[in-house]
Short mmCIF file of C-alpha atoms and ligand atoms in Angstrom, two decimals:
data_model
loop_
_atom_site.label_atom_id
_atom_site.label_comp_id
_atom_site.label_asym_id
_atom_site.label_seq_id
_atom_site.Cartn_x
_atom_site.Cartn_y
_atom_site.Cartn_z
CA MET A 1 0.27 0.01 -0.21
CA GLY A 2 1.53 3.89 -0.77
CA TYR A 3 2.61 5.62 1.77
CA VAL A 4 -0.91 8.28 0.62
CA ASP A 5 -3.55 5.13 1.64
CA GLU A 6 -1.91 3.98 4.66
CA ILE A 7 -2.26 7.71 6.11
CA TYR A 8 -6.18 7.69 5.84
CA GLU A 9 -6.45 3.98 7.24
CA LEU A 10 -4.30 5.48 9.91
CA VAL A 11 -6.96 8.16 10.01
CA VAL A 12 -10.06 6.59 8.95
CA ASN A 13 -8.84 4.05 12.03
CA LYS A 14 -7.38 7.44 14.89
CA ASN A 15 -10.57 9.32 14.96
CA PRO A 16 -13.76 7.04 14.18
CA ALA A 17 -17.10 8.30 13.52
CA GLU A 18 -15.63 11.94 12.45
CA PRO A 19 -16.61 10.48 8.76
CA GLU A 20 -16.54 14.99 7.31
CA PHE A 21 -13.12 14.78 8.50
CA HIS A 22 -12.56 11.74 7.10
CA GLN A 23 -13.80 12.71 4.14
CA ALA A 24 -11.36 16.14 3.80
CA VAL A 25 -8.06 14.36 4.40
CA LYS A 26 -9.28 11.71 1.54
CA GLU A 27 -10.04 14.80 -0.85
CA VAL A 28 -6.42 15.93 0.14
CA LEU A 29 -4.25 13.03 0.59
CA ASP A 30 -5.43 11.58 -2.91
CA SER A 31 -4.44 14.61 -4.93
CA LEU A 32 -1.42 14.70 -2.79
CA ARG A 33 0.08 11.62 -3.84
CA LEU A 34 2.00 12.74 -7.23
CA ALA A 35 3.82 15.27 -4.53
CA VAL A 36 3.93 12.32 -1.96
CA ASP A 37 5.37 9.76 -4.23
CA ALA A 38 8.01 11.55 -5.82
CA ASN A 39 9.62 12.64 -2.23
CA GLU A 40 7.77 8.83 -0.44
CA ALA A 41 11.54 8.13 1.56
CA VAL A 42 11.94 10.81 3.07
CA TYR A 43 8.69 12.10 3.92
CA ARG A 44 7.57 8.00 5.46
CA ARG A 45 11.21 8.94 7.06
CA GLU A 46 10.40 12.20 8.85
CA GLY A 47 6.62 10.68 10.09
CA LEU A 48 5.57 14.24 7.92
CA LEU A 49 1.83 12.69 6.87
CA GLU A 50 1.34 11.54 10.27
CA ARG A 51 2.26 14.55 11.73
CA LEU A 52 -0.16 16.76 9.13
CA THR A 53 -2.76 14.46 9.89
CA GLU A 54 -3.53 14.44 13.91
CA PRO A 55 -3.56 18.01 15.09
CA ASP A 56 -0.96 19.64 16.95
CA ARG A 57 -3.88 19.95 21.01
CA GLN A 58 -7.61 20.02 20.95
CA PHE A 59 -8.80 21.98 22.97
CA LYS A 60 -13.22 21.48 24.36
CA PHE A 61 -14.55 22.45 27.17
CA LYS A 62 -18.13 23.33 29.17
CA VAL A 63 -20.05 26.58 28.28
CA PRO A 64 -22.40 27.28 30.97
CA TRP A 65 -24.96 30.55 30.25
CA VAL A 66 -27.84 32.17 30.60
CA ASP A 67 -31.61 32.31 28.80
CA ASP A 68 -34.00 35.37 29.48
CA SER A 69 -35.95 32.88 31.67
CA GLY A 70 -32.79 32.38 34.04
CA LYS A 71 -32.17 29.34 33.01
CA VAL A 72 -28.58 27.62 33.19
CA ASN A 73 -27.92 25.75 29.58
CA VAL A 74 -24.77 23.70 29.16
CA ASN A 75 -23.33 23.67 25.36
CA THR A 76 -19.93 21.70 24.71
CA GLY A 77 -17.05 24.76 23.17
CA TYR A 78 -14.16 23.30 21.00
CA ARG A 79 -11.23 25.02 19.75
CA VAL A 80 -8.73 22.86 16.99
CA GLN A 81 -4.87 23.95 16.65
CA PHE A 82 -4.52 21.98 13.50
CA ASN A 83 -0.43 23.40 12.83
CA ASN A 84 1.04 26.63 12.92
CA ALA A 85 4.36 25.33 11.21
CA ILE A 86 3.86 29.26 9.02
CA GLY A 87 2.44 31.15 11.17
CA PRO A 88 -0.19 31.92 14.46
CA TYR A 89 -3.31 29.33 14.50
CA LYS A 90 -5.30 31.05 12.67
CA GLY A 91 -9.49 30.21 11.65
CA GLY A 92 -13.06 30.19 12.54
CA LEU A 93 -15.76 30.00 14.87
CA ARG A 94 -19.35 28.31 13.95
CA LEU A 95 -22.25 28.62 16.29
CA HIS A 96 -25.00 25.86 15.26
CA PRO A 97 -26.74 22.91 16.71
CA SER A 98 -23.99 20.02 14.45
CA VAL A 99 -20.65 21.36 15.32
CA ASN A 100 -18.26 18.21 16.92
CA LEU A 101 -15.41 17.96 17.33
CA GLY A 102 -15.32 16.05 13.48
CA ILE A 103 -16.81 18.45 12.24
CA ILE A 104 -13.70 21.26 13.83
CA LYS A 105 -11.72 18.83 12.49
CA PHE A 106 -12.26 19.04 8.86
CA LEU A 107 -12.00 23.04 9.08
CA GLY A 108 -9.04 23.19 10.58
CA PHE A 109 -7.42 20.51 9.08
CA GLU A 110 -8.68 22.15 5.82
CA GLN A 111 -8.06 26.00 6.91
CA ILE A 112 -3.85 24.55 7.09
CA PHE A 113 -4.46 24.10 3.47
CA LYS A 114 -6.05 28.02 3.08
CA ASN A 115 -3.78 29.76 4.87
CA SER A 116 -0.73 28.30 3.05
CA LEU A 117 -2.75 29.48 -0.26
CA THR A 118 -3.11 32.99 0.90
CA GLY A 119 0.30 33.47 0.98
CA LEU A 120 0.00 34.83 4.49
CA PRO A 121 1.80 33.79 7.98
CA ILE A 122 -1.16 31.27 8.99
CA GLY A 123 -1.84 28.81 10.95
CA GLY A 124 -4.60 26.50 10.91
CA SER A 125 -7.12 26.09 13.48
CA LYS A 126 -10.98 26.46 13.78
CA GLY A 127 -13.34 26.17 17.16
CA GLY A 128 -17.32 25.89 17.63
CA ALA A 129 -19.24 25.34 19.93
CA ASP A 130 -22.78 23.26 19.08
CA PHE A 131 -24.64 26.28 21.20
CA ASP A 132 -28.30 27.67 18.62
CA PRO A 133 -27.82 30.89 17.78
CA LYS A 134 -31.92 30.63 16.17
CA GLY A 135 -33.99 32.84 17.97
CA LYS A 136 -31.91 33.93 20.79
CA SER A 137 -31.57 38.00 22.37
CA ASP A 138 -28.67 39.45 21.94
CA ARG A 139 -28.07 39.26 25.94
CA GLU A 140 -28.60 35.28 25.80
CA ILE A 141 -25.75 36.05 23.20
CA LEU A 142 -23.89 37.95 25.54
CA SER A 143 -23.96 34.99 28.07
CA PHE A 144 -23.19 32.83 25.36
CA CYS A 145 -20.62 34.28 23.54
CA THR A 146 -19.01 35.58 27.44
CA SER A 147 -18.55 32.06 29.18
CA PHE A 148 -17.03 30.77 25.37
CA ILE A 149 -14.27 33.24 25.69
CA THR A 150 -14.04 33.02 29.45
CA GLU A 151 -12.65 28.77 28.44
CA LEU A 152 -11.35 29.37 25.61
CA TYR A 153 -9.09 32.83 25.87
CA ASN A 154 -6.43 30.61 27.73
CA TYR A 155 -5.74 29.34 24.79
CA ILE A 156 -5.46 32.18 22.48
CA GLY A 157 -3.64 35.12 21.62
CA ALA A 158 -2.39 37.92 18.74
CA ASP A 159 1.01 35.51 18.33
CA ILE A 160 -0.94 32.40 19.66
CA ASP A 161 -4.26 31.57 17.73
CA VAL A 162 -6.96 34.40 16.27
CA PRO A 163 -10.42 33.55 16.22
CA ALA A 164 -13.25 34.70 13.98
CA GLY A 165 -15.99 34.48 12.67
CA ASP A 166 -17.85 31.33 10.99
CA ILE A 167 -20.97 30.18 10.73
CA GLY A 168 -23.17 31.71 13.53
CA VAL A 169 -20.69 34.48 14.42
CA GLY A 170 -20.30 37.57 12.77
CA ALA A 171 -19.59 40.90 14.61
CA ARG A 172 -22.03 40.55 17.26
CA GLU A 173 -20.60 37.40 18.96
CA ILE A 174 -16.42 38.16 18.46
CA GLY A 175 -17.82 42.68 20.51
CA TYR A 176 -19.18 40.39 22.69
CA MET A 177 -15.67 38.36 22.69
CA PHE A 178 -13.32 40.97 22.39
CA GLY A 179 -14.11 42.73 24.80
CA GLN A 180 -14.87 39.51 27.75
CA TYR A 181 -11.23 38.96 26.47
CA LYS A 182 -10.02 41.81 27.35
CA LYS A 183 -12.10 41.88 30.81
CA LEU A 184 -9.88 38.90 31.06
CA THR A 185 -6.53 39.88 30.02
CA HIS A 186 -5.85 43.72 30.96
CA SER A 187 -4.40 43.99 27.06
CA TYR A 188 -5.95 44.85 24.16
CA GLU A 189 -4.77 42.65 21.06
CA GLY A 190 -5.67 41.45 18.08
CA VAL A 191 -6.81 38.52 19.21
CA LEU A 192 -9.79 38.41 16.69
CA THR A 193 -10.89 39.22 13.37
CA GLY A 194 -14.60 40.45 11.64
CA LYS A 195 -14.53 43.08 14.12
CA GLY A 196 -16.41 45.66 13.98
CA LEU A 197 -14.85 49.32 12.96
CA SER A 198 -14.54 51.41 15.14
CA TYR A 199 -13.07 48.60 17.25
CA GLY A 200 -9.97 47.74 15.11
CA GLY A 201 -11.90 45.80 12.88
CA SER A 202 -10.48 45.87 8.24
CA LEU A 203 -13.16 47.03 5.75
CA ALA A 204 -14.24 45.00 3.58
CA ARG A 205 -13.35 41.89 5.77
CA LYS A 206 -16.84 41.56 6.14
CA GLU A 207 -17.82 41.50 2.66
CA ALA A 208 -14.45 39.33 1.71
CA THR A 209 -15.38 35.23 1.51
CA GLY A 210 -17.69 36.89 -0.84
CA TYR A 211 -16.06 39.31 -2.65
CA GLY A 212 -12.81 36.97 -2.62
CA LEU A 213 -14.92 34.31 -4.20
CA MET A 214 -16.34 35.85 -7.22
CA PHE A 215 -12.58 37.51 -7.81
CA LEU A 216 -11.29 34.60 -7.78
CA VAL A 217 -14.20 33.16 -10.62
CA GLU A 218 -13.00 36.95 -13.08
CA GLU A 219 -9.43 35.47 -13.25
CA MET A 220 -10.55 32.04 -13.28
CA LEU A 221 -13.53 32.97 -16.40
CA LYS A 222 -11.06 34.92 -17.36
CA CYS A 223 -8.41 32.45 -18.45
CA ALA A 224 -10.69 30.38 -19.96
CA GLY A 225 -11.71 33.25 -22.65
CA GLU A 226 -14.74 33.89 -21.21
CA ASP A 227 -16.36 36.79 -19.74
CA ILE A 228 -18.11 36.84 -16.21
CA LYS A 229 -20.40 39.71 -17.87
CA GLY A 230 -23.93 37.89 -18.24
CA LYS A 231 -23.76 34.91 -17.02
CA VAL A 232 -26.64 33.45 -14.90
CA CYS A 233 -25.62 32.15 -11.17
CA THR A 234 -27.26 30.23 -9.29
CA VAL A 235 -25.66 30.53 -5.29
CA SER A 236 -26.77 28.53 -1.56
CA GLY A 237 -26.99 30.31 2.02
CA SER A 238 -28.42 33.71 2.72
CA GLY A 239 -25.81 34.49 5.03
CA ASN A 240 -22.29 35.88 4.98
CA VAL A 241 -20.76 34.51 2.75
CA ALA A 242 -23.79 34.00 -0.13
CA THR A 243 -25.18 38.11 0.19
CA TYR A 244 -21.15 39.20 -0.40
CA ALA A 245 -21.03 36.94 -3.25
CA ILE A 246 -23.95 37.83 -5.03
CA GLU A 247 -23.37 41.98 -4.07
CA LYS A 248 -20.05 41.41 -6.19
CA ALA A 249 -21.10 38.72 -8.49
CA HIS A 250 -23.84 41.63 -9.51
CA GLN A 251 -21.37 44.95 -10.07
CA LEU A 252 -19.11 42.27 -12.59
CA GLY A 253 -22.34 42.01 -14.28
CA ALA A 254 -22.67 38.61 -13.50
CA LYS A 255 -26.70 38.32 -12.15
CA VAL A 256 -27.69 35.64 -8.87
CA VAL A 257 -30.93 34.35 -9.16
CA THR A 258 -31.41 31.69 -6.86
CA CYS A 259 -30.78 32.30 -2.60
CA SER A 260 -31.44 29.67 0.03
CA ASP A 261 -31.18 29.32 4.21
CA SER A 262 -31.63 25.54 6.16
CA ASN A 263 -35.31 25.90 5.16
CA GLY A 264 -36.53 26.33 2.22
CA TRP A 265 -35.20 29.03 -1.42
CA VAL A 266 -35.82 31.24 -3.48
CA TYR A 267 -35.88 31.80 -6.88
CA ASP A 268 -35.95 35.39 -8.01
CA PRO A 269 -35.79 35.18 -11.92
CA GLU A 270 -34.62 39.26 -11.96
CA GLY A 271 -32.04 39.06 -9.93
CA ILE A 272 -31.78 38.45 -5.59
CA ASP A 273 -32.09 41.29 -3.99
CA VAL A 274 -29.18 41.75 -2.10
CA ALA A 275 -31.14 45.33 -0.31
CA ALA A 276 -33.94 43.19 0.36
CA LEU A 277 -31.43 40.66 1.39
CA LYS A 278 -29.69 42.20 3.72
CA GLN A 279 -32.83 43.80 5.57
CA ILE A 280 -33.28 40.58 6.02
CA LYS A 281 -30.59 39.28 6.92
CA GLU A 282 -28.01 41.41 8.49
CA ILE A 283 -30.98 43.40 9.83
CA ASN A 284 -33.88 41.46 11.10
CA ARG A 285 -31.85 38.93 11.53
CA ALA A 286 -35.12 36.52 10.14
CA ARG A 287 -36.27 33.85 7.62
CA LEU A 288 -36.14 34.55 3.74
CA THR A 289 -39.61 33.32 3.50
CA GLU A 290 -40.05 37.32 4.26
CA TYR A 291 -38.15 37.73 -0.08
CA ALA A 292 -41.24 37.59 -1.58
CA LYS A 293 -42.38 41.11 0.53
CA TYR A 294 -39.58 43.09 -1.17
CA ARG A 295 -39.91 41.42 -4.36
CA PRO A 296 -43.35 40.39 -5.75
CA LYS A 297 -41.57 37.83 -8.55
CA SER A 298 -39.44 35.66 -6.73
CA THR A 299 -41.00 32.42 -6.34
CA TYR A 300 -40.08 30.77 -2.15
CA HIS A 301 -40.03 27.07 -2.16
CA GLU A 302 -39.82 24.91 0.48
CA GLY A 303 -36.94 22.69 1.43
CA ARG A 304 -33.83 21.87 -1.17
CA GLY A 305 -33.72 23.23 -4.87
CA VAL A 306 -30.99 25.17 -5.99
CA TRP A 307 -29.20 23.08 -7.95
CA SER A 308 -32.31 22.43 -11.00
CA ILE A 309 -32.19 26.09 -11.51
CA LYS A 310 -30.36 26.16 -14.16
CA CYS A 311 -26.93 28.70 -14.46
CA ASP A 312 -23.53 29.07 -15.81
CA ILE A 313 -22.67 29.22 -12.44
CA ALA A 314 -22.59 27.45 -9.20
CA LEU A 315 -22.32 28.78 -5.91
CA PRO A 316 -22.48 26.63 -2.77
CA CYS A 317 -22.20 29.65 0.25
CA ALA A 318 -24.27 27.05 2.51
CA THR A 319 -22.59 24.18 4.61
CA GLN A 320 -20.96 21.56 3.99
CA ASN A 321 -21.83 18.68 1.94
CA GLU A 322 -25.26 19.97 -0.14
CA VAL A 323 -23.85 18.91 -3.69
CA PHE A 324 -24.38 15.45 -4.21
CA LEU A 325 -24.23 13.29 -7.18
CA ASP A 326 -27.07 14.21 -8.68
CA ASP A 327 -27.35 17.93 -8.27
CA ALA A 328 -24.24 17.97 -9.93
CA LYS A 329 -25.03 15.06 -13.21
CA THR A 330 -28.24 17.98 -13.06
CA LEU A 331 -26.06 21.31 -13.66
CA VAL A 332 -24.10 19.55 -15.96
CA SER A 333 -27.33 19.03 -17.67
CA ASN A 334 -28.22 22.43 -17.87
CA GLY A 335 -24.96 23.06 -19.53
CA CYS A 336 -23.20 24.93 -15.90
CA ILE A 337 -19.32 25.69 -16.60
CA VAL A 338 -17.93 26.73 -12.62
CA LEU A 339 -18.23 25.47 -9.51
CA ALA A 340 -16.80 27.48 -7.22
CA GLU A 341 -17.00 26.42 -2.63
CA GLY A 342 -17.89 29.86 -1.30
CA ALA A 343 -18.50 27.15 2.08
CA ASN A 344 -16.07 24.64 2.69
CA MET A 345 -15.94 21.39 0.99
CA PRO A 346 -20.03 22.72 -0.12
CA THR A 347 -19.63 18.66 -3.52
CA THR A 348 -19.05 15.50 -1.62
CA LEU A 349 -16.84 13.29 -2.94
CA ASP A 350 -18.83 11.47 -6.01
CA ALA A 351 -19.96 14.75 -7.05
CA VAL A 352 -16.63 16.39 -7.50
CA ASP A 353 -15.63 13.64 -9.27
CA TYR A 354 -18.33 13.60 -11.90
CA LEU A 355 -17.38 17.72 -12.08
CA LEU A 356 -13.81 17.20 -13.34
CA GLU A 357 -15.54 13.92 -15.42
CA ASN A 358 -17.15 16.63 -17.43
CA LYS A 359 -15.38 19.55 -17.17
CA VAL A 360 -16.64 21.44 -15.31
CA MET A 361 -14.01 24.72 -13.51
CA PHE A 362 -14.85 23.08 -10.02
CA VAL A 363 -12.49 25.61 -7.33
CA PRO A 364 -12.18 23.74 -3.96
CA GLY A 365 -13.18 25.78 -1.06
CA LYS A 366 -9.53 26.33 0.54
CA ALA A 367 -8.61 27.93 -2.92
CA ALA A 368 -12.73 30.32 -3.90
CA ASN A 369 -13.01 30.98 -0.53
CA ALA A 370 -9.94 31.51 0.79
CA GLY A 371 -10.36 35.94 1.08
CA GLY A 372 -12.57 36.08 4.65
CA VAL A 373 -9.34 34.51 6.13
CA ALA A 374 -6.81 36.25 4.06
CA THR A 375 -8.59 39.33 4.96
CA SER A 376 -8.11 38.59 8.87
CA ALA A 377 -4.20 37.76 8.18
CA LEU A 378 -5.00 41.62 6.17
CA GLU A 379 -6.58 42.87 10.02
CA MET A 380 -3.76 41.47 12.21
CA THR A 381 -1.45 43.83 9.97
CA GLN A 382 -3.41 46.44 10.14
CA ASN A 383 -3.55 45.46 14.77
CA SER A 384 0.24 45.00 14.91
CA GLN A 385 0.89 48.14 12.77
CA ARG A 386 -1.98 50.07 14.98
CA LEU A 387 -2.82 51.82 11.55
CA ASN A 388 -6.25 51.33 9.35
CA TRP A 389 -6.17 50.76 5.57
CA SER A 390 -8.94 51.73 3.61
CA PHE A 391 -11.69 49.55 2.30
CA GLU A 392 -9.73 50.37 -1.62
CA GLU A 393 -6.39 49.58 -0.30
CA VAL A 394 -8.48 46.29 1.69
CA GLU A 395 -10.05 45.24 -1.18
CA SER A 396 -7.59 45.76 -3.92
CA LYS A 397 -5.57 43.55 -2.26
CA LEU A 398 -7.99 40.59 -1.38
CA LYS A 399 -8.34 41.22 -5.70
CA GLN A 400 -5.04 40.17 -5.44
CA ILE A 401 -4.52 37.65 -3.45
CA MET A 402 -7.30 36.00 -5.33
CA VAL A 403 -5.92 36.79 -7.72
CA ASN A 404 -2.88 34.78 -7.26
CA ILE A 405 -4.28 31.42 -5.86
CA PHE A 406 -6.08 31.12 -9.16
CA HIS A 407 -2.26 31.21 -11.51
CA ASN A 408 -0.92 29.42 -7.95
CA ILE A 409 -4.15 26.57 -7.96
CA ASP A 410 -3.21 26.57 -12.37
CA ASP A 411 0.44 26.31 -12.48
CA ALA A 412 0.06 23.56 -9.87
CA ALA A 413 -1.85 21.23 -11.61
CA LYS A 414 -0.24 21.81 -14.69
CA ARG A 415 2.91 20.94 -13.08
CA TYR A 416 1.61 17.82 -11.85
CA ASP A 417 0.52 16.98 -15.83
CA CYS A 418 -3.94 17.28 -14.12
CA ALA A 419 -4.42 20.73 -15.55
CA GLY A 420 -7.67 22.49 -15.31
CA ASN A 421 -7.82 20.40 -11.72
CA TYR A 422 -7.69 22.78 -9.44
CA VAL A 423 -8.71 19.68 -6.81
CA VAL A 424 -5.26 18.36 -7.13
CA GLY A 425 -3.96 21.75 -7.89
CA ALA A 426 -4.92 23.62 -4.79
CA ASN A 427 -4.14 20.75 -2.58
CA ILE A 428 -0.62 20.43 -3.90
CA ALA A 429 0.29 23.96 -4.03
CA GLY A 430 -1.16 24.44 -0.38
CA PHE A 431 0.60 21.12 1.11
CA GLU A 432 4.12 22.31 -0.81
CA LYS A 433 4.92 25.44 1.49
CA VAL A 434 3.47 23.54 4.46
CA ALA A 435 5.78 20.22 3.65
CA ASP A 436 8.97 23.00 3.81
CA ALA A 437 8.05 24.75 6.79
CA MET A 438 7.45 21.13 9.00
CA LEU A 439 10.38 19.81 7.59
CA ALA A 440 12.72 22.54 8.22
CA GLN A 441 11.38 23.37 11.97
CA GLY A 442 12.39 19.58 12.92
CA ILE A 443 10.41 17.03 14.48
CA TYR A 444 7.31 18.33 16.43
P1 NDP B 1 -23.72 32.89 8.38
O1 NDP B 1 -23.69 32.22 9.44
O2 NDP B 1 -23.23 34.13 8.06
O3 NDP B 1 -25.14 31.52 7.00
C1 NDP B 1 -24.83 30.81 7.18
C2 NDP B 1 -25.23 30.27 6.12
O4 NDP B 1 -25.89 28.70 5.14
C3 NDP B 1 -27.32 30.54 6.66
O5 NDP B 1 -28.36 31.58 5.10
C4 NDP B 1 -27.57 29.22 6.42
O6 NDP B 1 -28.73 28.42 7.03
C5 NDP B 1 -27.24 28.02 6.25
N1 NDP B 1 -26.86 27.08 6.62
C6 NDP B 1 -25.87 26.85 7.37
N2 NDP B 1 -26.02 25.86 7.78
C7 NDP B 1 -27.11 25.19 6.78
C8 NDP B 1 -27.53 23.75 6.88
N3 NDP B 1 -26.86 22.64 8.03
N4 NDP B 1 -28.00 23.12 5.46
C9 NDP B 1 -28.46 23.92 5.55
N5 NDP B 1 -28.23 26.16 5.16
C10 NDP B 1 -27.40 25.48 6.36
O7 NDP B 1 -22.76 31.51 7.26
P2 NDP B 1 -21.13 32.35 7.14
O8 NDP B 1 -22.16 32.93 5.20
O9 NDP B 1 -20.19 33.05 6.92
O10 NDP B 1 -20.65 30.48 5.79
C11 NDP B 1 -21.45 30.36 4.86
C12 NDP B 1 -20.74 29.15 4.58
O11 NDP B 1 -18.76 29.53 4.60
C13 NDP B 1 -19.28 27.76 5.96
O12 NDP B 1 -19.73 26.49 5.38
C14 NDP B 1 -18.19 29.06 5.97
O13 NDP B 1 -16.96 27.78 7.41
C15 NDP B 1 -17.26 29.29 4.43
N6 NDP B 1 -17.03 30.18 4.96
C16 NDP B 1 -16.80 31.52 5.80
C17 NDP B 1 -16.15 32.72 5.96
C18 NDP B 1 -16.54 33.34 6.81
O14 NDP B 1 -15.61 34.57 6.18
N7 NDP B 1 -17.36 34.12 7.08
C19 NDP B 1 -15.15 31.83 5.27
C20 NDP B 1 -14.69 31.61 5.04
C21 NDP B 1 -15.59 30.24 4.51
P3 NDP B 1 -29.71 29.10 8.90
O15 NDP B 1 -29.98 30.50 8.75
O16 NDP B 1 -31.50 28.49 8.35
O17 NDP B 1 -29.30 28.45 9.43
O1 2IT B 2 -13.34 29.38 6.78
C1 2IT B 2 -13.22 30.01 6.85
O2 2IT B 2 -12.14 30.30 6.52
C2 2IT B 2 -13.02 31.58 8.13
N1 2IT B 2 -14.51 30.93 8.83
C3 2IT B 2 -12.77 32.56 8.21
C4 2IT B 2 -11.69 32.59 9.21
C5 2IT B 2 -10.47 33.47 9.82
O3 2IT B 2 -10.20 33.86 10.66
O4 2IT B 2 -11.47 34.46 8.96
#
């Protein structure tokens, strides 16, 4: 058995009941095959893949908090510090009832390669809790966030591990955590990113993941001799990534006709109204069922269905495993030419294979959604310098980073005779720098 197959088997045996973690590791290891084969003797001797697939450390902790009726509730918090070969640990926090250790590990593992692809000095980590923010009052969110960070603050720091947002965590949650961190440490440091603009946040961080996704897609299409202008896009999700992907897609002249939440989806043939979406999601914190009030020509459908709509470009921006093989078949038969992952691992492995076989330009999340964490790293730089850059300055740096990512993954794929396979390209390009840094730093 080859080295990568041995390591995959080891990971599955050591971490049973963590299917999302297995899936993420399988995707990476399968694409590293060629790069690993070329250096197998050294990598085996140095235990490189064993070290890469085992988190440096993982924390699991109790998060007691008080609801508005006065009752005490208890959730489970996690932080997995996966790898800091190229910089301090960096990665988001997810608050969703589905969160468990395996999900946090898959996200932390992906983050290693994503962060490497940004070209910036950040290692990989992820955290969160099985807390459901839906329907909670501001005071309940405050109670939860205060308790969560009161434990987590022991393990993080501006040069140690810098959390940020993910599903269920935006500027409100980051603000509550930052306030409590300050109180506990008597310090004012850039320990979290995605902060509000009045206390150290970066302009364009809120927009960065969705904008970055579209900058990468624009560049990829340009290199393929296509124009993003006039293309029809389908988007899933209606949170941070989805909203700003739609906004930038429209600015670039494409038209997005769908969005969704975990209950249902909207089809708006004239193009999603971003102002209405922001009002519903960011201000009212309401459900997409409200969208038709703003746009009478749109339709709302219960359940799943975004991928049944004919499109040129599919942009899953909700959560993991939301594009299945059947969806991939529908997308291909409808003439879709691009699927770029705004979310982390939204496409199942068999669906990815099908898209690649059918020559759809498929860009994995670790490349396509890296604009969020890249801009977090720019926020860290601004905090260290005690400076704030303008929106235009941050956005232009973000665009350059996404253009560079596309060319790096494209080149890496070509180097290994896999032109157009951006899964191979992204994994190899992300891996090379981390492997080099790990080997240079001895055994840890
Ligand atoms: P938000 O919480 O802002 O939005 C999440 C959206 O996805 C909501 O519309 C939500 O619907 C939907 N969703 C979440 N879970 C499910 C589910 N199990 N089934 C169906 N729909 C679901 O999160 P973000 O926009 O920040 O994150 C979206 C994705 O992008 C995630 O995969 C995240 O890891 C990834 N990502 C985020 C980055 C960031 O900077 N925020 C950076 C890079 C990647 P509902 O409201 O009904 O729950
Ligand atoms: O998945 C991700 O890259 C994020 N949720 C953003 C992480 C960050 O540190 O900005």
